Amino acid sequence: MKRIFPLLIIFVVLMLAWLAAGSYLDWLWFSHLGFASVYQTVLTSSWAVGLGSFLFFAIFLFCNLLYVQKSILGMPNLVLRHLLMNTRFGDLLTPQRLRSVFLGLALPLAWLTTVPFRNAWLTVRLFTAGANTGVTEPIFNADVGFYLFRLPLWELIYQYLLLIFIVTLLVCGVLYLFIRPPQQLGLRTLFATRGQFHLSRLLAGTLLVRAGGYRLQMYRLVYAPDGVVFGAGYTDVHALLPAYWVMLLLAVVGAVILILNTKLKQSRLLTGSIVSIILASLVLNNLVPLAVQKFLVEPNEFVREEPYLQYNIDFTQQAYGLKKIEEREFPLNEALQYEELLANETTLDNIRLWDWRPLGQTFNQLQSLRQYYTFHDVDTDRYLINGEQRQVMLAAREMVTSQLAAPTWINMHLAYTHGYGAVASPVNEATGQRLPKLFLHDLPIKGESDLQVDVPQIYYGELTDNYIFTNTKTKEFDYPMGESNAVTSYDGEGGIPLGGPLRRLLFGLRFADYRILVSNELTAASRLHFKRNLAERLHELMPFLQYDEDPYLVVADGRLFWMIDAYTVSNRYPYAQPYSNINYIRNPVKVTVDAYHGTVHFYVFDADEPLLAAYSKIFPTAFTPAAEMPPALAEHVRYPETLFKLQSEVYATYHMDNSNVFYNKEDRWQVPQEKYGNEPIEVEPYYTILRLPAEAEAEFILMRPYTMYERDNMVAWLAARSDGEGYGQLVVYQFPKGELVYGPAQIEARIDQDTTISQQLALWNQQGSRVGRGNLLILPVNGTILYVEPIYLQAEQSELPELARVIVAYGDRVVMENTLEEALAAVFGLQLGDSEPDLPEKPPEPPETGGLPLPAASLETLIRQAAELYQEAEMALKAGSWAEYGRLQEELGRVLESLQEFSLQD
């Protein structure tokens, strides 16, 4: 024992030093980002709640054990006492020794038991910071704020008190049984007189706590999951609620009887109180509600449940923000004229022909350029290009160090530190090789002046999972340049200075990496960047917010930023139907992360949201008003797809306001199916630039169609606005009842039934290629519906899909043509260029090479360039360099386009 004790002391000291070092480094990280107050608030609050719960439990248990001490010292079990006194445990039977034993028992037991309560600091802080919402639920007339902020703490206190009473009761009961076990014959009392007195009081306290639990269970009826709808129903209110009142009174009466038993000292009262409450609970909580449900509710369910159905409808709409949806009729026109279609130039120029999945494959094939670069995701946004609002697909070129050919410590942590630039393409344009036209491309980055990127390095992103050092003696790799590499040195604000030997030691311990201590490449001025992954970074800073899983890249003022939507969620909104384990959601915060500096800002777009208002009181310096967001970033705020998807799914059922219609599901909608690739999938929400009916200008919206439940005809579509003062507005457009509007599945069936189209698709599939069908886009234009579906073609040995054809459906016609312009003309029975109403003329764009204008060239020069590019492409193909082959093919296409223009001019 004497040898173990010093080792134990050393171990405890080292553990405390390790924890202190970790806390110090966390504080450095939070302070560097400007969130030191957040860290201090979280640390002090968690320690206060954790220590408070531990100390109260430890003191309570220790005091009860001291009360047992007298019974142990006067142990009536003489045989056991004699055995103990003649062993090494005999020394324990003294007051001083017993107090030490009790303290040694109470402290670790309390520490282990209160583990779940140490992370409950936010529940405590929300109790003090939360306010009323102004919305009152109808059963208990309590404000919704009570359920969001106050009820969680009362339930936590109840669980805590019940736990310490039960644990203390068990520990003390075992000790009393140990010192006076029941006799085999003539059993009259189970515990000693002192034990009956003590345990009666503990059990009385337990019953009083349980009485409080019955009161809390009454409030939890608004979350009842097993009725005709979520929330309290007829049986809950008329059977369970009275039962809880009866059980509450029985628990109080039982506690009083047990307190009286401290005088009566009858063991039968201990067991009798528990048995009577258990029996009453079985009858009142199970048999009575079952009888009420079977004999009163089910024979006339709607009449009994009608008010509760309406509560569920109203509170679900409120919880998911559906109350603000504006309902409008979509007036169907008899026919759309081709001239009217062409007048919607902005809409036509932004029809999304490139789906993000095949486009991601194409970007990785053509623009990764090296094995350690990858495009993780492709996002949709809008930019002003040459004075026109254009919808753009954008992806970041991130570094994946695990794919380095030589993954040495120097390469992974000092040299290959960042991704580089982005690739952007318009949603509706393709090159002569049917590949996407690029607004941003290549290394170093080239592109449109309106999308110019002056700082292309990406130190913080979706794939940046490792820690790195900058400002070291090792030059950082920037981007490849043929046989050599461009290098750079970090000149930003990100990262923590490495400093002197002590801080270097702490960082070495933190990352369990001895090379941080011994590397000569590191200096005091070197900066350590860690927690660079966006998800990890944000969850560390503000863990109480829920973040969108799809950050999107924004080009603003020549820099790269990430924008992430943050949500406040809860599962405690009364009567609201749960979806995905939550039943309340809002999007009051937009988060931006500088891809170069790593700085983070939380911009508040809805300061009145109840949960965010409470968080703002707890962390007053953590949030920034939306008005302070730079204008270049504010232009790219968009309605979040995750929130819209959830809202659209809930609205499919909860657009029904009438309880009778809702009960019978008479007007239930559903999200329709479409064929993507060759498999049916649910139509996902999609962004588009569209002029909404009765609106003057086209705008960036997010939309999703609806069909009738288990029917294929379309009945409505939901739109979320993202621009200007209209941001956040939700509008549902309903088609006139009784008129047929084709749904996505019906259009897909018509495509399959068209012999010309189906034969062509089948032929391609048989020639060593794979045909993929893109998203079917539903575009409301001038009171009619236009359907557009891109067709992609991909060789079986290739991962380079091409935009092969475009299908357009309108009215009773379905056509497939080479381009969107040709398909739009053909669906109206025209050929492009045949008739007066043609696409608006635009000045010819100069041919491009890597995004830069070609110089004026003679016919001979163009022919020579085409031949050279063809030969180089063949060599790249034989070498298996698919990225280089794709780039050369794109260059060849531009030269061939120039040749075509040259011949037309002649």
GROMACS .gro file of N, CA, C and O in nm, residues 729-831:
model
  412
  729GLN      N    1  -3.944   3.433  -4.732
  729GLN     CA    2  -4.087   3.417  -4.755
  729GLN      C    3  -4.114   3.284  -4.824
  729GLN      O    4  -4.044   3.245  -4.918
  730LEU      N    5  -4.215   3.215  -4.776
  730LEU     CA    6  -4.257   3.088  -4.835
  730LEU      C    7  -4.393   3.107  -4.902
  730LEU      O    8  -4.485   3.163  -4.841
  731VAL      N    9  -4.403   3.061  -5.025
  731VAL     CA   10  -4.526   3.075  -5.102
  731VAL      C   11  -4.560   2.941  -5.163
  731VAL      O   12  -4.473   2.874  -5.222
  732VAL      N   13  -4.686   2.897  -5.146
  732VAL     CA   14  -4.731   2.775  -5.211
  732VAL      C   15  -4.830   2.814  -5.320
  732VAL      O   16  -4.923   2.892  -5.297
  733TYR      N   17  -4.808   2.762  -5.439
  733TYR     CA   18  -4.895   2.788  -5.553
  733TYR      C   19  -4.976   2.661  -5.581
  733TYR      O   20  -4.919   2.556  -5.612
  734GLN      N   21  -5.107   2.672  -5.568
  734GLN     CA   22  -5.194   2.557  -5.589
  734GLN      C   23  -5.260   2.567  -5.726
  734GLN      O   24  -5.308   2.673  -5.767
  735PHE      N   25  -5.263   2.454  -5.795
  735PHE     CA   26  -5.329   2.450  -5.924
  735PHE      C   27  -5.480   2.438  -5.905
  735PHE      O   28  -5.527   2.385  -5.803
  736PRO      N   29  -5.558   2.488  -6.000
  736PRO     CA   30  -5.705   2.478  -5.987
  736PRO      C   31  -5.748   2.332  -5.974
  736PRO      O   32  -5.700   2.245  -6.046
  737LYS      N   33  -5.836   2.307  -5.879
  737LYS     CA   34  -5.884   2.171  -5.858
  737LYS      C   35  -5.966   2.128  -5.978
  737LYS      O   36  -6.043   2.205  -6.034
  738GLY      N   37  -5.950   2.004  -6.018
  738GLY     CA   38  -6.026   1.951  -6.130
  738GLY      C   39  -5.954   1.962  -6.263
  738GLY      O   40  -6.002   1.908  -6.363
  739GLU      N   41  -5.838   2.032  -6.267
  739GLU     CA   42  -5.762   2.042  -6.390
  739GLU      C   43  -5.637   1.956  -6.380
  739GLU      O   44  -5.568   1.956  -6.278
  740LEU      N   45  -5.608   1.884  -6.490
  740LEU     CA   46  -5.494   1.793  -6.490
  740LEU      C   47  -5.365   1.869  -6.515
  740LEU      O   48  -5.352   1.941  -6.614
  741VAL      N   49  -5.271   1.852  -6.423
  741VAL     CA   50  -5.135   1.901  -6.442
  741VAL      C   51  -5.043   1.782  -6.420
  741VAL      O   52  -5.045   1.718  -6.316
  742TYR      N   53  -4.962   1.752  -6.521
  742TYR     CA   54  -4.876   1.634  -6.513
  742TYR      C   55  -4.776   1.647  -6.398
  742TYR      O   56  -4.713   1.751  -6.380
  743GLY      N   57  -4.762   1.537  -6.324
  743GLY     CA   58  -4.659   1.530  -6.222
  743GLY      C   59  -4.532   1.470  -6.279
  743GLY      O   60  -4.529   1.418  -6.391
  744PRO      N   61  -4.421   1.474  -6.204
  744PRO     CA   62  -4.293   1.422  -6.254
  744PRO      C   63  -4.300   1.277  -6.301
  744PRO      O   64  -4.244   1.243  -6.405
  745ALA      N   65  -4.366   1.191  -6.224
  745ALA     CA   66  -4.373   1.050  -6.263
  745ALA      C   67  -4.447   1.032  -6.395
  745ALA      O   68  -4.412   0.945  -6.476
  746GLN      N   69  -4.550   1.113  -6.417
  746GLN     CA   70  -4.623   1.104  -6.543
  746GLN      C   71  -4.539   1.151  -6.661
  746GLN      O   72  -4.543   1.092  -6.770
  747ILE      N   73  -4.460   1.255  -6.641
  747ILE     CA   74  -4.371   1.302  -6.747
  747ILE      C   75  -4.264   1.196  -6.776
  747ILE      O   76  -4.230   1.168  -6.893
  748GLU      N   77  -4.209   1.136  -6.670
  748GLU     CA   78  -4.110   1.031  -6.690
  748GLU      C   79  -4.170   0.914  -6.767
  748GLU      O   80  -4.105   0.855  -6.855
  749ALA      N   81  -4.296   0.880  -6.737
  749ALA     CA   82  -4.362   0.771  -6.810
  749ALA      C   83  -4.381   0.808  -6.957
  749ALA      O   84  -4.363   0.724  -7.046
  750ARG      N   85  -4.415   0.934  -6.983
  750ARG     CA   86  -4.432   0.976  -7.123
  750ARG      C   87  -4.300   0.973  -7.199
  750ARG      O   88  -4.295   0.943  -7.317
  751ILE      N   89  -4.191   1.006  -7.129
  751ILE     CA   90  -4.058   0.997  -7.193
  751ILE      C   91  -4.029   0.851  -7.229
  751ILE      O   92  -3.982   0.820  -7.339
  752ASP      N   93  -4.058   0.760  -7.135
  752ASP     CA   94  -4.034   0.618  -7.161
  752ASP      C   95  -4.122   0.566  -7.274
  752ASP      O   96  -4.082   0.473  -7.347
  753GLN      N   97  -4.241   0.621  -7.289
  753GLN     CA   98  -4.335   0.574  -7.391
  753GLN      C   99  -4.307   0.634  -7.528
  753GLN      O  100  -4.361   0.586  -7.628
  754ASP      N  101  -4.225   0.737  -7.535
  754ASP     CA  102  -4.191   0.797  -7.663
  754ASP      C  103  -4.092   0.704  -7.734
  754ASP      O  104  -3.980   0.683  -7.688
  755THR      N  105  -4.133   0.649  -7.846
  755THR     CA  106  -4.051   0.547  -7.913
  755THR      C  107  -3.918   0.602  -7.962
  755THR      O  108  -3.814   0.535  -7.951
  756THR      N  109  -3.920   0.724  -8.014
  756THR     CA  110  -3.795   0.782  -8.065
  756THR      C  111  -3.694   0.800  -7.953
  756THR      O  112  -3.576   0.764  -7.964
  757ILE      N  113  -3.740   0.857  -7.840
  757ILE     CA  114  -3.649   0.882  -7.729
  757ILE      C  115  -3.603   0.751  -7.665
  757ILE      O  116  -3.483   0.731  -7.641
  758SER      N  117  -3.696   0.662  -7.638
  758SER     CA  118  -3.661   0.538  -7.569
  758SER      C  119  -3.568   0.452  -7.654
  758SER      O  120  -3.476   0.387  -7.601
  759GLN      N  121  -3.588   0.450  -7.788
  759GLN     CA  122  -3.499   0.373  -7.874
  759GLN      C  123  -3.357   0.431  -7.872
  759GLN      O  124  -3.259   0.356  -7.868
  760GLN      N  125  -3.347   0.564  -7.875
  760GLN     CA  126  -3.215   0.626  -7.873
  760GLN      C  127  -3.142   0.598  -7.741
  760GLN      O  128  -3.023   0.565  -7.740
  761LEU      N  129  -3.213   0.609  -7.630
  761LEU     CA  130  -3.151   0.582  -7.500
  761LEU      C  131  -3.110   0.436  -7.489
  761LEU      O  132  -3.002   0.404  -7.437
  762ALA      N  133  -3.195   0.344  -7.539
  762ALA     CA  134  -3.160   0.202  -7.535
  762ALA      C  135  -3.041   0.172  -7.624
  762ALA      O  136  -2.953   0.091  -7.587
  763LEU      N  137  -3.032   0.238  -7.738
  763LEU     CA  138  -2.919   0.217  -7.828
  763LEU      C  139  -2.788   0.260  -7.763
  763LEU      O  140  -2.687   0.190  -7.772
  764TRP      N  141  -2.788   0.375  -7.699
  764TRP     CA  142  -2.667   0.421  -7.631
  764TRP      C  143  -2.624   0.324  -7.522
  764TRP      O  144  -2.506   0.298  -7.504
  765ASN      N  145  -2.720   0.272  -7.449
  765ASN     CA  146  -2.690   0.179  -7.340
  765ASN      C  147  -2.629   0.049  -7.391
  765ASN      O  148  -2.563  -0.022  -7.316
  766GLN      N  149  -2.649   0.016  -7.518
  766GLN     CA  150  -2.598  -0.108  -7.574
  766GLN      C  151  -2.464  -0.089  -7.643
  766GLN      O  152  -2.408  -0.185  -7.696
  767GLN      N  153  -2.412   0.031  -7.648
  767GLN     CA  154  -2.290   0.058  -7.722
  767GLN      C  155  -2.172   0.092  -7.631
  767GLN      O  156  -2.090   0.177  -7.662
  768GLY      N  157  -2.166   0.026  -7.517
  768GLY     CA  158  -2.055   0.049  -7.427
  768GLY      C  159  -2.062   0.179  -7.351
  768GLY      O  160  -1.961   0.227  -7.300
  769SER      N  161  -2.181   0.235  -7.343
  769SER     CA  162  -2.201   0.361  -7.272
  769SER      C  163  -2.312   0.343  -7.168
  769SER      O  164  -2.391   0.249  -7.173
  770ARG      N  165  -2.316   0.436  -7.075
  770ARG     CA  166  -2.423   0.439  -6.976
  770ARG      C  167  -2.499   0.570  -6.990
  770ARG      O  168  -2.438   0.678  -6.996
  771VAL      N  169  -2.630   0.559  -6.994
  771VAL     CA  170  -2.715   0.676  -7.005
  771VAL      C  171  -2.768   0.711  -6.866
  771VAL      O  172  -2.818   0.624  -6.795
  772GLY      N  173  -2.752   0.835  -6.828
  772GLY     CA  174  -2.804   0.882  -6.700
  772GLY      C  175  -2.903   0.995  -6.720
  772GLY      O  176  -2.878   1.089  -6.796
  773ARG      N  177  -3.016   0.984  -6.655
  773ARG     CA  178  -3.117   1.089  -6.663
  773ARG      C  179  -3.101   1.181  -6.543
  773ARG      O  180  -3.098   1.137  -6.428
  774GLY      N  181  -3.090   1.310  -6.571
  774GLY     CA  182  -3.073   1.408  -6.464
  774GLY      C  183  -3.205   1.443  -6.399
  774GLY      O  184  -3.310   1.384  -6.428
  775ASN      N  185  -3.199   1.538  -6.307
  775ASN     CA  186  -3.320   1.581  -6.239
  775ASN      C  187  -3.420   1.639  -6.337
  775ASN      O  188  -3.385   1.717  -6.426
  776LEU      N  189  -3.545   1.602  -6.319
  776LEU     CA  190  -3.653   1.660  -6.398
  776LEU      C  191  -3.690   1.794  -6.334
  776LEU      O  192  -3.737   1.799  -6.220
  777LEU      N  193  -3.668   1.902  -6.407
  777LEU     CA  194  -3.696   2.035  -6.356
  777LEU      C  195  -3.835   2.077  -6.398
  777LEU      O  196  -3.873   2.063  -6.515
  778ILE      N  197  -3.911   2.128  -6.303
  778ILE     CA  198  -4.046   2.177  -6.328
  778ILE      C  199  -4.041   2.328  -6.321
  778ILE      O  200  -4.011   2.385  -6.215
  779LEU      N  201  -4.068   2.395  -6.432
  779LEU     CA  202  -4.051   2.540  -6.442
  779LEU      C  203  -4.184   2.607  -6.474
  779LEU      O  204  -4.235   2.594  -6.587
  780PRO      N  205  -4.243   2.676  -6.378
  780PRO     CA  206  -4.365   2.753  -6.406
  780PRO      C  207  -4.330   2.879  -6.486
  780PRO      O  208  -4.251   2.962  -6.441
  781VAL      N  209  -4.389   2.892  -6.603
  781VAL     CA  210  -4.362   3.005  -6.690
  781VAL      C  211  -4.495   3.058  -6.745
  781VAL      O  212  -4.567   2.985  -6.813
  782ASN      N  213  -4.529   3.182  -6.713
  782ASN     CA  214  -4.647   3.250  -6.769
  782ASN      C  215  -4.774   3.165  -6.758
  782ASN      O  216  -4.847   3.148  -6.855
  783GLY      N  217  -4.797   3.109  -6.642
  783GLY     CA  218  -4.920   3.035  -6.620
  783GLY      C  219  -4.920   2.895  -6.679
  783GLY      O  220  -5.026   2.831  -6.685
  784THR      N  221  -4.807   2.846  -6.723
  784THR     CA  222  -4.796   2.709  -6.773
  784THR      C  223  -4.677   2.642  -6.706
  784THR      O  224  -4.598   2.705  -6.637
  785ILE      N  225  -4.667   2.511  -6.731
  785ILE     CA  226  -4.559   2.433  -6.671
  785ILE      C  227  -4.473   2.374  -6.782
  785ILE      O  228  -4.523   2.307  -6.873
  786LEU      N  229  -4.345   2.401  -6.771
  786LEU     CA  230  -4.246   2.348  -6.864
  786LEU      C  231  -4.160   2.246  -6.789
  786LEU      O  232  -4.121   2.269  -6.675
  787TYR      N  233  -4.133   2.134  -6.855
  787TYR     CA  234  -4.053   2.028  -6.793
  787TYR      C  235  -3.923   2.011  -6.872
  787TYR      O  236  -3.927   1.998  -6.995
  788VAL      N  237  -3.811   2.010  -6.800
  788VAL     CA  238  -3.680   1.996  -6.865
  788VAL      C  239  -3.602   1.887  -6.794
  788VAL      O  240  -3.590   1.888  -6.671
  789GLU      N  241  -3.546   1.794  -6.872
  789GLU     CA  242  -3.465   1.686  -6.815
  789GLU      C  243  -3.340   1.667  -6.899
  789GLU      O  244  -3.348   1.635  -7.018
  790PRO      N  245  -3.221   1.685  -6.841
  790PRO     CA  246  -3.096   1.661  -6.915
  790PRO      C  247  -3.066   1.511  -6.922
  790PRO      O  248  -3.102   1.434  -6.832
  791ILE      N  249  -2.999   1.472  -7.028
  791ILE     CA  250  -2.956   1.333  -7.047
  791ILE      C  251  -2.803   1.333  -7.055
  791ILE      O  252  -2.744   1.405  -7.135
  792TYR      N  253  -2.740   1.249  -6.970
  792TYR     CA  254  -2.594   1.240  -6.966
  792TYR      C  255  -2.550   1.107  -7.025
  792TYR      O  256  -2.616   1.004  -7.008
  793LEU      N  257  -2.438   1.110  -7.095
  793LEU     CA  258  -2.381   0.991  -7.156
  793LEU      C  259  -2.240   0.972  -7.103
  793LEU      O  260  -2.161   1.067  -7.100
  794GLN      N  261  -2.211   0.849  -7.062
  794GLN     CA  262  -2.082   0.822  -7.001
  794GLN      C  263  -2.031   0.686  -7.047
  794GLN      O  264  -2.104   0.587  -7.044
  795ALA      N  265  -1.906   0.681  -7.096
  795ALA     CA  266  -1.846   0.555  -7.135
  795ALA      C  267  -1.828   0.467  -7.013
  795ALA      O  268  -1.806   0.515  -6.901
  796GLU      N  269  -1.837   0.335  -7.033
  796GLU     CA  270  -1.831   0.242  -6.920
  796GLU      C  271  -1.697   0.248  -6.847
  796GLU      O  272  -1.689   0.229  -6.727
  797GLN      N  273  -1.589   0.275  -6.920
  797GLN     CA  274  -1.457   0.284  -6.857
  797GLN      C  275  -1.420   0.426  -6.819
  797GLN      O  276  -1.306   0.453  -6.781
  798SER      N  277  -1.513   0.517  -6.828
  798SER     CA  278  -1.483   0.658  -6.803
  798SER      C  279  -1.569   0.711  -6.689
  798SER      O  280  -1.677   0.659  -6.661
  799GLU      N  281  -1.517   0.812  -6.621
  799GLU     CA  282  -1.594   0.883  -6.520
  799GLU      C  283  -1.615   1.027  -6.563
  799GLU      O  284  -1.615   1.119  -6.482
  800LEU      N  285  -1.635   1.045  -6.694
  800LEU     CA  286  -1.649   1.179  -6.750
  800LEU      C  287  -1.784   1.189  -6.822
  800LEU      O  288  -1.793   1.169  -6.943
  801PRO      N  289  -1.893   1.214  -6.748
  801PRO     CA  290  -2.023   1.223  -6.813
  801PRO      C  291  -2.034   1.347  -6.901
  801PRO      O  292  -1.980   1.453  -6.869
  802GLU      N  293  -2.103   1.331  -7.014
  802GLU     CA  294  -2.125   1.441  -7.107
  802GLU      C  295  -2.274   1.473  -7.113
  802GLU      O  296  -2.359   1.386  -7.095
  803LEU      N  297  -2.304   1.599  -7.139
  803LEU     CA  298  -2.443   1.640  -7.158
  803LEU      C  299  -2.482   1.605  -7.301
  803LEU      O  300  -2.453   1.679  -7.396
  804ALA      N  301  -2.547   1.490  -7.318
  804ALA     CA  302  -2.571   1.437  -7.452
  804ALA      C  303  -2.695   1.499  -7.517
  804ALA      O  304  -2.693   1.534  -7.635
  805ARG      N  305  -2.803   1.508  -7.444
  805ARG     CA  306  -2.928   1.559  -7.499
  805ARG      C  307  -3.004   1.634  -7.391
  805ARG      O  308  -2.975   1.624  -7.271
  806VAL      N  309  -3.108   1.705  -7.435
  806VAL     CA  310  -3.198   1.774  -7.343
  806VAL      C  311  -3.341   1.740  -7.384
  806VAL      O  312  -3.378   1.754  -7.502
  807ILE      N  313  -3.418   1.692  -7.288
  807ILE     CA  314  -3.559   1.660  -7.311
  807ILE      C  315  -3.644   1.774  -7.257
  807ILE      O  316  -3.622   1.821  -7.144
  808VAL      N  317  -3.741   1.819  -7.337
  808VAL     CA  318  -3.835   1.922  -7.295
  808VAL      C  319  -3.976   1.869  -7.319
  808VAL      O  320  -4.005   1.814  -7.426
  809ALA      N  321  -4.061   1.885  -7.218
  809ALA     CA  322  -4.202   1.847  -7.231
  809ALA      C  323  -4.289   1.969  -7.204
  809ALA      O  324  -4.264   2.044  -7.109
  810TYR      N  325  -4.387   1.986  -7.289
  810TYR     CA  326  -4.484   2.094  -7.271
  810TYR      C  327  -4.616   2.049  -7.332
  810TYR      O  328  -4.620   2.005  -7.447
  811GLY      N  329  -4.722   2.062  -7.253
  811GLY     CA  330  -4.851   2.018  -7.302
  811GLY      C  331  -4.848   1.870  -7.334
  811GLY      O  332  -4.811   1.788  -7.249
  812ASP      N  333  -4.883   1.833  -7.457
  812ASP     CA  334  -4.885   1.694  -7.499
  812ASP      C  335  -4.761   1.653  -7.577
  812ASP      O  336  -4.754   1.543  -7.629
  813ARG      N  337  -4.663   1.743  -7.585
  813ARG     CA  338  -4.545   1.715  -7.665
  813ARG      C  339  -4.423   1.688  -7.575
  813ARG      O  340  -4.403   1.753  -7.474
  814VAL      N  341  -4.345   1.589  -7.616
  814VAL     CA  342  -4.218   1.557  -7.552
  814VAL      C  343  -4.114   1.544  -7.661
  814VAL      O  344  -4.132   1.467  -7.758
  815VAL      N  345  -4.005   1.620  -7.651
  815VAL     CA  346  -3.902   1.617  -7.754
  815VAL      C  347  -3.765   1.602  -7.688
  815VAL      O  348  -3.746   1.638  -7.572
  816MET      N  349  -3.671   1.548  -7.765
  816MET     CA  350  -3.531   1.538  -7.721
  816MET      C  351  -3.443   1.592  -7.832
  816MET      O  352  -3.450   1.546  -7.947
  817GLU      N  353  -3.361   1.690  -7.798
  817GLU     CA  354  -3.273   1.752  -7.896
  817GLU      C  355  -3.133   1.767  -7.838
  817GLU      O  356  -3.108   1.740  -7.719
  818ASN      N  357  -3.042   1.813  -7.926
  818ASN     CA  358  -2.902   1.827  -7.886
  818ASN      C  359  -2.883   1.935  -7.779
  818ASN      O  360  -2.800   1.921  -7.691
  819THR      N  361  -2.956   2.045  -7.791
  819THR     CA  362  -2.939   2.157  -7.699
  819THR      C  363  -3.073   2.199  -7.644
  819THR      O  364  -3.180   2.163  -7.696
  820LEU      N  365  -3.067   2.278  -7.539
  820LEU     CA  366  -3.190   2.329  -7.480
  820LEU      C  367  -3.264   2.419  -7.578
  820LEU      O  368  -3.387   2.413  -7.590
  821GLU      N  369  -3.190   2.504  -7.649
  821GLU     CA  370  -3.254   2.595  -7.744
  821GLU      C  371  -3.329   2.518  -7.851
  821GLU      O  372  -3.443   2.551  -7.886
  822GLU      N  373  -3.267   2.412  -7.904
  822GLU     CA  374  -3.332   2.332  -8.006
  822GLU      C  375  -3.455   2.260  -7.951
  822GLU      O  376  -3.558   2.250  -8.019
  823ALA      N  377  -3.444   2.210  -7.828
  823ALA     CA  378  -3.557   2.139  -7.768
  823ALA      C  379  -3.674   2.233  -7.741
  823ALA      O  380  -3.790   2.197  -7.761
  824LEU      N  381  -3.645   2.356  -7.695
  824LEU     CA  382  -3.752   2.453  -7.670
  824LEU      C  383  -3.825   2.488  -7.800
  824LEU      O  384  -3.948   2.501  -7.803
  825ALA      N  385  -3.748   2.504  -7.907
  825ALA     CA  386  -3.812   2.535  -8.035
  825ALA      C  387  -3.893   2.415  -8.084
  825ALA      O  388  -4.006   2.430  -8.131
  826ALA      N  389  -3.837   2.294  -8.070
  826ALA     CA  390  -3.904   2.175  -8.123
  826ALA      C  391  -4.033   2.145  -8.048
  826ALA      O  392  -4.130   2.098  -8.108
  827VAL      N  393  -4.036   2.173  -7.918
  827VAL     CA  394  -4.158   2.141  -7.843
  827VAL      C  395  -4.273   2.230  -7.883
  827VAL      O  396  -4.390   2.197  -7.859
  828PHE      N  397  -4.241   2.344  -7.948
  828PHE     CA  398  -4.345   2.431  -8.003
  828PHE      C  399  -4.366   2.407  -8.153
  828PHE      O  400  -4.432   2.485  -8.221
  829GLY      N  401  -4.308   2.298  -8.204
  829GLY     CA  402  -4.328   2.264  -8.343
  829GLY      C  403  -4.243   2.344  -8.438
  829GLY      O  404  -4.275   2.354  -8.558
  830LEU      N  405  -4.135   2.402  -8.391
  830LEU     CA  406  -4.049   2.486  -8.474
  830LEU      C  407  -3.910   2.426  -8.481
  830LEU      O  408  -3.873   2.340  -8.400
  831GLN      N  409  -3.833   2.474  -8.576
  831GLN     CA  410  -3.691   2.444  -8.580
  831GLN      C  411  -3.615   2.572  -8.553
  831GLN      O  412  -3.655   2.679  -8.598
   0.00000   0.00000   0.00000
